[in-house]
Structure formats: C-alpha cells, structure tokens
PDB file of C-alpha atoms in Angstrom:
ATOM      1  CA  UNK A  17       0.000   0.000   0.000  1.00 73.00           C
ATOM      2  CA  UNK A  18       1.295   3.403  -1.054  1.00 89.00           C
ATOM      3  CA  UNK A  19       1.117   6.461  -2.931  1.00 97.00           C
ATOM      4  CA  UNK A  20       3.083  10.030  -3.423  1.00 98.00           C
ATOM      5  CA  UNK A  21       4.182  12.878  -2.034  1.00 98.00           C
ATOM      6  CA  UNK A  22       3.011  15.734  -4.460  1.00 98.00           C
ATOM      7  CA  UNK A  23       3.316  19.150  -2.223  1.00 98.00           C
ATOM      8  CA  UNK A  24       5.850  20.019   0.691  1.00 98.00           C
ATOM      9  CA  UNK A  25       5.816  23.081   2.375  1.00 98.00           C
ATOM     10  CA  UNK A  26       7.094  25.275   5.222  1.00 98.00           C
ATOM     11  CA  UNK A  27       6.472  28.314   7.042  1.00 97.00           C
ATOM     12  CA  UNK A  28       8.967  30.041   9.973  1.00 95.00           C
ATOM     13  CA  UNK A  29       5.900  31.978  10.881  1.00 93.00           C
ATOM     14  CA  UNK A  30       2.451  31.616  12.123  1.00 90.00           C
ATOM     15  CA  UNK A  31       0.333  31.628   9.341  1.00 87.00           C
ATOM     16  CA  UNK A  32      -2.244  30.140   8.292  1.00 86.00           C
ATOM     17  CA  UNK A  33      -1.495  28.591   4.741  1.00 94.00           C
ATOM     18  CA  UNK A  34       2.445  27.488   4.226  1.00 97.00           C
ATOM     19  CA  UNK A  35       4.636  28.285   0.983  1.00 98.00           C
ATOM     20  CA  UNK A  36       5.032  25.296  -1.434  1.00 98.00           C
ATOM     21  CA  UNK A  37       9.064  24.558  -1.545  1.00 98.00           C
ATOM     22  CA  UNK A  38      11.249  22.023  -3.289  1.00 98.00           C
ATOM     23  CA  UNK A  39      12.163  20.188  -0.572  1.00 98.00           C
ATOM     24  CA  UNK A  40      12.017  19.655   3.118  1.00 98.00           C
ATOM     25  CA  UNK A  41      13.692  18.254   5.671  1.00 98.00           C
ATOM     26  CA  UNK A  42      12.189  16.652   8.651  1.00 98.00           C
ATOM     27  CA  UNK A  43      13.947  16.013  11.588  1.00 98.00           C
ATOM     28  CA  UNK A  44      13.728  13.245  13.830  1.00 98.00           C
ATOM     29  CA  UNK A  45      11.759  14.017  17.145  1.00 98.00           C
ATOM     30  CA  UNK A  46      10.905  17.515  15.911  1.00 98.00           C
ATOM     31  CA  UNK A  47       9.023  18.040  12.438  1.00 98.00           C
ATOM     32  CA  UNK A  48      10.285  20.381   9.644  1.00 98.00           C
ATOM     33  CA  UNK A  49      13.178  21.867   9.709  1.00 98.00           C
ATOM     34  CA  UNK A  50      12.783  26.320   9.909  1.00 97.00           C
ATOM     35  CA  UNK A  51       8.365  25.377  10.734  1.00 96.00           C
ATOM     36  CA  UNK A  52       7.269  27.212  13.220  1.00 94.00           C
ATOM     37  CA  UNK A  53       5.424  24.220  14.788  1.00 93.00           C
ATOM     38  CA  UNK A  54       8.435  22.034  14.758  1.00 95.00           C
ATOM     39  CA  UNK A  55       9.820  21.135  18.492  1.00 94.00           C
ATOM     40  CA  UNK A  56       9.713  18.426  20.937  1.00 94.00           C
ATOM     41  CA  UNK A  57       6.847  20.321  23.007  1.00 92.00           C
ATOM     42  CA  UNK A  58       3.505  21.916  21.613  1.00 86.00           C
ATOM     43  CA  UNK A  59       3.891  25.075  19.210  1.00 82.00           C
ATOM     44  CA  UNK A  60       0.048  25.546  18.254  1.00 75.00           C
ATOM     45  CA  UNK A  61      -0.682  28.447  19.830  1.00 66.00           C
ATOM     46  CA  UNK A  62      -3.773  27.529  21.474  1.00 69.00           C
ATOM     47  CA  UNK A  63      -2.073  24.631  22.594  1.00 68.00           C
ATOM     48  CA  UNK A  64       0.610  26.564  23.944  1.00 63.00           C
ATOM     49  CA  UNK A  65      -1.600  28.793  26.123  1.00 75.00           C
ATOM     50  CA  UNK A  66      -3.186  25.653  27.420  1.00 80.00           C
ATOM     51  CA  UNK A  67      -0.055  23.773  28.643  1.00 83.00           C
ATOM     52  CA  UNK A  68       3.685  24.727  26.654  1.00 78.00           C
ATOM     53  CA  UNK A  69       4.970  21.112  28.369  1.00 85.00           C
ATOM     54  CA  UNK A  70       2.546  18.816  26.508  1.00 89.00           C
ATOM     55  CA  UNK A  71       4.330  17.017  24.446  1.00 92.00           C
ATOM     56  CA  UNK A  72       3.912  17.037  20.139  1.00 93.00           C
ATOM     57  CA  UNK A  73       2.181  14.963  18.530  1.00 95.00           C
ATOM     58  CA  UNK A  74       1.645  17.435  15.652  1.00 95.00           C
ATOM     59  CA  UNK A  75       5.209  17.656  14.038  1.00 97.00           C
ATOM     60  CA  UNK A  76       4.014  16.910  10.784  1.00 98.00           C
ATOM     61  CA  UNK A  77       0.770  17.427   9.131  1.00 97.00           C
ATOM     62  CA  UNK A  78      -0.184  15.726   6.124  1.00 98.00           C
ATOM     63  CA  UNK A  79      -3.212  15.839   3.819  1.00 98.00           C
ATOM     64  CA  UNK A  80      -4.758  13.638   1.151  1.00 98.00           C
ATOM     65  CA  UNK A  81      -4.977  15.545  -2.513  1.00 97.00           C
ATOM     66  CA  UNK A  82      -8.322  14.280  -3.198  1.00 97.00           C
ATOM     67  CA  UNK A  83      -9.844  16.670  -0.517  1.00 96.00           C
ATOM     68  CA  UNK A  84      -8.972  19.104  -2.919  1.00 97.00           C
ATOM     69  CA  UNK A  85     -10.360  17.669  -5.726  1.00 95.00           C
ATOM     70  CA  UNK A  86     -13.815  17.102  -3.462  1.00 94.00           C
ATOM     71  CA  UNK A  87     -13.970  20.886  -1.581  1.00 95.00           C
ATOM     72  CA  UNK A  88     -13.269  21.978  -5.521  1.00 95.00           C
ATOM     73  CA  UNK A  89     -16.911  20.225  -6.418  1.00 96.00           C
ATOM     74  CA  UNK A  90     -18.810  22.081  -3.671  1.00 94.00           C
ATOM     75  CA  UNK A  91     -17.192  25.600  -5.275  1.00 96.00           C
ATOM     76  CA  UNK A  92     -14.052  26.186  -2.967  1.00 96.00           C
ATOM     77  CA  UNK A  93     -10.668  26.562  -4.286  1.00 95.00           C
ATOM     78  CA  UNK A  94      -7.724  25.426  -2.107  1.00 96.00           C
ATOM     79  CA  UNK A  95      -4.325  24.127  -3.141  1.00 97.00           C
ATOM     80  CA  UNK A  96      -1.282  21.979  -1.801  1.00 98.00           C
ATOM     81  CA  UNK A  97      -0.246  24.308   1.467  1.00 97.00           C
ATOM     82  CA  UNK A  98      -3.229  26.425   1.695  1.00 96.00           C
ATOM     83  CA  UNK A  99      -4.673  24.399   4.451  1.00 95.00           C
ATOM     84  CA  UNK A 100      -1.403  24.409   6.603  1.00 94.00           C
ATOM     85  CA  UNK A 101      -0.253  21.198   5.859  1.00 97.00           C
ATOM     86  CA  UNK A 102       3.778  20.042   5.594  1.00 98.00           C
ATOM     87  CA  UNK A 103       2.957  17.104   3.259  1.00 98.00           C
ATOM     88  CA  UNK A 104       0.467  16.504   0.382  1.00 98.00           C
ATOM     89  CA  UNK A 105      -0.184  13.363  -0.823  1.00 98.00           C
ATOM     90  CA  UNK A 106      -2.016  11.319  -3.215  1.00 98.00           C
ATOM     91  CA  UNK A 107      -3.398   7.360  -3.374  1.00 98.00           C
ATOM     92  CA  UNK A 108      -3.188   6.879   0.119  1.00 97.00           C
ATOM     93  CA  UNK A 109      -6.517   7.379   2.332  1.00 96.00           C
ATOM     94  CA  UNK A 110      -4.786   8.958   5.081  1.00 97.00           C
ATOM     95  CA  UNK A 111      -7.934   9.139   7.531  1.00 96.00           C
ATOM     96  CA  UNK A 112      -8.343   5.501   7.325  1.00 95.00           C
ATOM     97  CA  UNK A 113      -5.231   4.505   8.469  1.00 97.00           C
ATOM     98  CA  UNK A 114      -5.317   3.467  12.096  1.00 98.00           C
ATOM     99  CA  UNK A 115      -2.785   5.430  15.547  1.00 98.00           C
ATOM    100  CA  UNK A 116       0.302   4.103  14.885  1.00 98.00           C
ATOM    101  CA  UNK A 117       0.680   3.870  11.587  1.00 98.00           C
ATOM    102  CA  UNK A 118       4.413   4.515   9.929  1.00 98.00           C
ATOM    103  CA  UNK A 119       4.593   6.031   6.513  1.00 98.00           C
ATOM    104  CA  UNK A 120       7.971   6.187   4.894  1.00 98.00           C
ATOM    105  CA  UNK A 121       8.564   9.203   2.642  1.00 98.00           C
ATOM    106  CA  UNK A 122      10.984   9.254  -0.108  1.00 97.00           C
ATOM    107  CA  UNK A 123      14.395   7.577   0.550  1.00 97.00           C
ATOM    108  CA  UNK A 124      14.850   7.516   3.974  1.00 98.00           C
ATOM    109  CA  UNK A 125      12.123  10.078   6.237  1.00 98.00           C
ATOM    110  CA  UNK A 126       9.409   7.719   8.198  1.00 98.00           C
ATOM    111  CA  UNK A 127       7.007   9.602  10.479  1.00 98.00           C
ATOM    112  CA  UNK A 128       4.550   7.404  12.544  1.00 98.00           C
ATOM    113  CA  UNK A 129       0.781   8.912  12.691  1.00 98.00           C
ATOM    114  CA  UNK A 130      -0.181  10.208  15.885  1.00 98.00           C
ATOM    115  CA  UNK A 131      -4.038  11.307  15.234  1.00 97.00           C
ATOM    116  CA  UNK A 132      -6.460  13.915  13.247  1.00 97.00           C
ATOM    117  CA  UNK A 133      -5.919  17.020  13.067  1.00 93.00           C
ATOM    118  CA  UNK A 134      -9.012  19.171  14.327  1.00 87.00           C
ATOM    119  CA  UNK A 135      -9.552  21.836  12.143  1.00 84.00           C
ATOM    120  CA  UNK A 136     -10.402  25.335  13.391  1.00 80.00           C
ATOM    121  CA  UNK A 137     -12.202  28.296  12.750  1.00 80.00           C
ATOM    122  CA  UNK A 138      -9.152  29.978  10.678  1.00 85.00           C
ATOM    123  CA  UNK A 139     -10.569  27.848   8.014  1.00 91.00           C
ATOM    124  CA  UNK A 140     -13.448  29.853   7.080  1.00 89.00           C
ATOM    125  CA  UNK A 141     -11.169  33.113   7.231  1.00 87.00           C
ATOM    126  CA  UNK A 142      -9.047  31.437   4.314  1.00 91.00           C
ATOM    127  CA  UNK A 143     -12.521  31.198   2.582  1.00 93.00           C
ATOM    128  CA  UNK A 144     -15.999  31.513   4.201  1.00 94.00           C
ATOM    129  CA  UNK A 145     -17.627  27.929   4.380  1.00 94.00           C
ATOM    130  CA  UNK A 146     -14.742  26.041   4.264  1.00 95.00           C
ATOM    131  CA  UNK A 147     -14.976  24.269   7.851  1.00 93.00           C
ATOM    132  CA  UNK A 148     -18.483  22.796   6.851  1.00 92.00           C
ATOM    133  CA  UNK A 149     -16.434  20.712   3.801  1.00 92.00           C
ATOM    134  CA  UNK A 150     -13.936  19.293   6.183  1.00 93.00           C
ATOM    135  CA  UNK A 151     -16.026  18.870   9.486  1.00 92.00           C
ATOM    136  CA  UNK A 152     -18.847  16.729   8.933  1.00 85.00           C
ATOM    137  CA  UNK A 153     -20.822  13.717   9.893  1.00 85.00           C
ATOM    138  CA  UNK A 154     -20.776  10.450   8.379  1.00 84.00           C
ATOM    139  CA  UNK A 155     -23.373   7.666   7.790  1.00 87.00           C
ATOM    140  CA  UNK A 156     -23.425   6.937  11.337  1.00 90.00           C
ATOM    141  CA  UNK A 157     -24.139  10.604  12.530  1.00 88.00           C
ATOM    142  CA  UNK A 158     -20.311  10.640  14.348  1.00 87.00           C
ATOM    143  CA  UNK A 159     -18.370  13.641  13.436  1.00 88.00           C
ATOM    144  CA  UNK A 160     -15.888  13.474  11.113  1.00 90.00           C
ATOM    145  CA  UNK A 161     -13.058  14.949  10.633  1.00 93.00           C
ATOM    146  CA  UNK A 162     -11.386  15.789   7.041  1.00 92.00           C
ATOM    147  CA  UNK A 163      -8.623  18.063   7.198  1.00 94.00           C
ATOM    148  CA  UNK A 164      -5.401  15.634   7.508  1.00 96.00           C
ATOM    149  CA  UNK A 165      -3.237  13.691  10.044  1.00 98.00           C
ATOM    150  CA  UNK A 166      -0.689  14.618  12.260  1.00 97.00           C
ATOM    151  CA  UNK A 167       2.251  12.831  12.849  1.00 98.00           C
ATOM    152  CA  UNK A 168       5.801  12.529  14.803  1.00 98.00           C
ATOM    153  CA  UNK A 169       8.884  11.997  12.864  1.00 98.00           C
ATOM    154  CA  UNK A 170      10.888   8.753  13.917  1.00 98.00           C
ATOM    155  CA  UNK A 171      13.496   8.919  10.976  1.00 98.00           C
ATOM    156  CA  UNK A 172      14.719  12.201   9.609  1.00 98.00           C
ATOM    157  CA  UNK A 173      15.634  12.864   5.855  1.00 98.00           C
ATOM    158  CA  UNK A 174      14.590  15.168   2.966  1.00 98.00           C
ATOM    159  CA  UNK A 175      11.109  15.078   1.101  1.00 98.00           C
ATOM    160  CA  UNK A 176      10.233  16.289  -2.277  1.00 98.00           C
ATOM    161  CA  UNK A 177       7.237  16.527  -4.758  1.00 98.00           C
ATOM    162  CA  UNK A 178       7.269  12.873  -6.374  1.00 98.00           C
ATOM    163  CA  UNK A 179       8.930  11.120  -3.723  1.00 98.00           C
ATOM    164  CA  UNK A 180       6.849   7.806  -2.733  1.00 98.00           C
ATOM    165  CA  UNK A 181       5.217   7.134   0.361  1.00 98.00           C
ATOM    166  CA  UNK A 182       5.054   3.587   1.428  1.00 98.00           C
ATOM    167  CA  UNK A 183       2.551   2.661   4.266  1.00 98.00           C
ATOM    168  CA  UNK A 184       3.588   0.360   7.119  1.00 98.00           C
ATOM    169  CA  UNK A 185       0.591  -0.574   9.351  1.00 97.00           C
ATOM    170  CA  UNK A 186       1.380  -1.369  13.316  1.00 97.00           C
ATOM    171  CA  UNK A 187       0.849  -4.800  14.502  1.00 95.00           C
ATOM    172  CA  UNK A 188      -2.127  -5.900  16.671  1.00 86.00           C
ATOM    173  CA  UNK A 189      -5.541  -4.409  17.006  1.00 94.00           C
ATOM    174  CA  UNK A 190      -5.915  -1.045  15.133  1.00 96.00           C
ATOM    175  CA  UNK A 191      -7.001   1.599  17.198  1.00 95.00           C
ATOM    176  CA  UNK A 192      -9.022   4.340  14.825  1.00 94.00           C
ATOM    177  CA  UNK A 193      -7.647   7.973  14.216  1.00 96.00           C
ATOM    178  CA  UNK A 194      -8.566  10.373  17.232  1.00 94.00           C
ATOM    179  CA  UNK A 195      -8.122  14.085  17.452  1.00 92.00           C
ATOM    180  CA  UNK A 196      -4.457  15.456  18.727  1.00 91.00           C
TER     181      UNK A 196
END
C-alpha cells in the first residue's frame, strides 16, 4: 500500500497557509526543519496557552490531494499548502489509516501517525464555508473529521514533490484515528 508525495511546504511563521518549496527536511523528534510548529513540546498556539509542556504529537501534518479535488466540487478553491499542511499526498486514504501507523517518505524520512488534526475556525477566514467541507458527519451521525493527520517523525531525511510514500501498518488491534 502506497502512494506520493506531491506538495511540501514550510512556514517560519504563524500563518495560516504554508509556501510550497522544493524540498524539506524533517527532523527526527521535531518536524520540519525552519516550521514554526516544529519542536519536541507543543507550538500551536492555542495549545501553547493551554499547557507549553505537553508534548507534540503534531510535528508533521499531512493531507490527502483528493480533498482538494472534493472541496473543488462544492465551489471552494484550495491548493497543496493552503490548508497548513507540511505534506500533500495522493493514493493513500490517510484518515483511514489506524494510531500508529508509519509512513515512509521518499528515501529515507518515516514519520509514525499520531491522530487527526481538528480543524479550526481559521478555516473559514481562508474562505468563508470552508470548515463545513472538512467537518462533517458520516453515515453513522459521528463527526468526522477531514482536514489531515498529524504525525511525529521517527526517521529524519529530505522530502520532495514525487517522492513515494510507502505505508507500514502497526501490529495488533488497530485503534481508529482520534483528534491530537
């Protein structure tokens, strides 16, 4: 099971969507190199103001392409980066993969999936009606959320546009994506 890196990107500041680059580097126990939410301890602002110590489980955020491609059929626009993300990727349903999961990207990089990423009201700043697309509820009237995965990086290495990503399920019962 696998698919392919087609988007990285990066931002030193806070901002909501993240410039597009060539490459990035991820580093082992702390995310992407020069983001502002890479470290060992929470950088989410909220998050912050909550509790700095907690540790983070959102060093890398990664979302599916084909969100895109379904937001675009209700009339929104939104591109690789736009929605914050570090890593965009395609053939791979990222929100069905269960905790745990380890997903190698490109030659050597392998970051292990720590949860969902809840997705907040900045959404609908970036464009008005947004958050309805990617917050939802599914057949079974739970909530569901759309907007990517966050994970932790176990193996650091560089990551670019067409690298593969090969998915490595963990062992055991899985336990279904929660929010971190």
């Amino acid at each position: 099971m696998g698919g392919t890196v087609t988007a990285v990107s990066s931002s030193g500041t806070y901002s909501f969507t993240k410039p597009n680059r060539a490459s990035v580097t991820l580093l082992a126990g702390l995310g992407v190199e020069g983001d502002v939410h890479a470290g060992t301890t929470v950088k989410h602002r909220f998050r912050m103001e909550k509790d700095p110590s907690q540790v983070n489980l959102r060093q890398v955020h990664l979302i599916h392409e084909e969100l895109f491609a379904e937001v675009r059929e209700a009339g929104f626009e939104v591109a690789a980066g736009q929605l914050g993300e570090n890593v965009t990727t395609r053939g791979i349903d990222l929100l069905g993969l269960p905790t745990g999961t380890r997903l190698r990207l490109g030659a050597a990089a392998v970051v292990e999936v720590t949860g969902l990423r809840n997705p907040c009201a900045q959404i609908d700043t970036f464009e008005k009606g947004l958050l309805k697309q990617v917050v939802g509820r599914g057949e079974d009237g739970k909530i569901r959320f759309r907007s990517g995965i966050m994970s932790v990086v176990l193996v650091g290495g560089v990551v670019r546009p067409g690298d593969g990503v090969v998915v490595e399920l963990p062992d055991g019962p899985h336990r279904p994506l929660e929010i971190v």
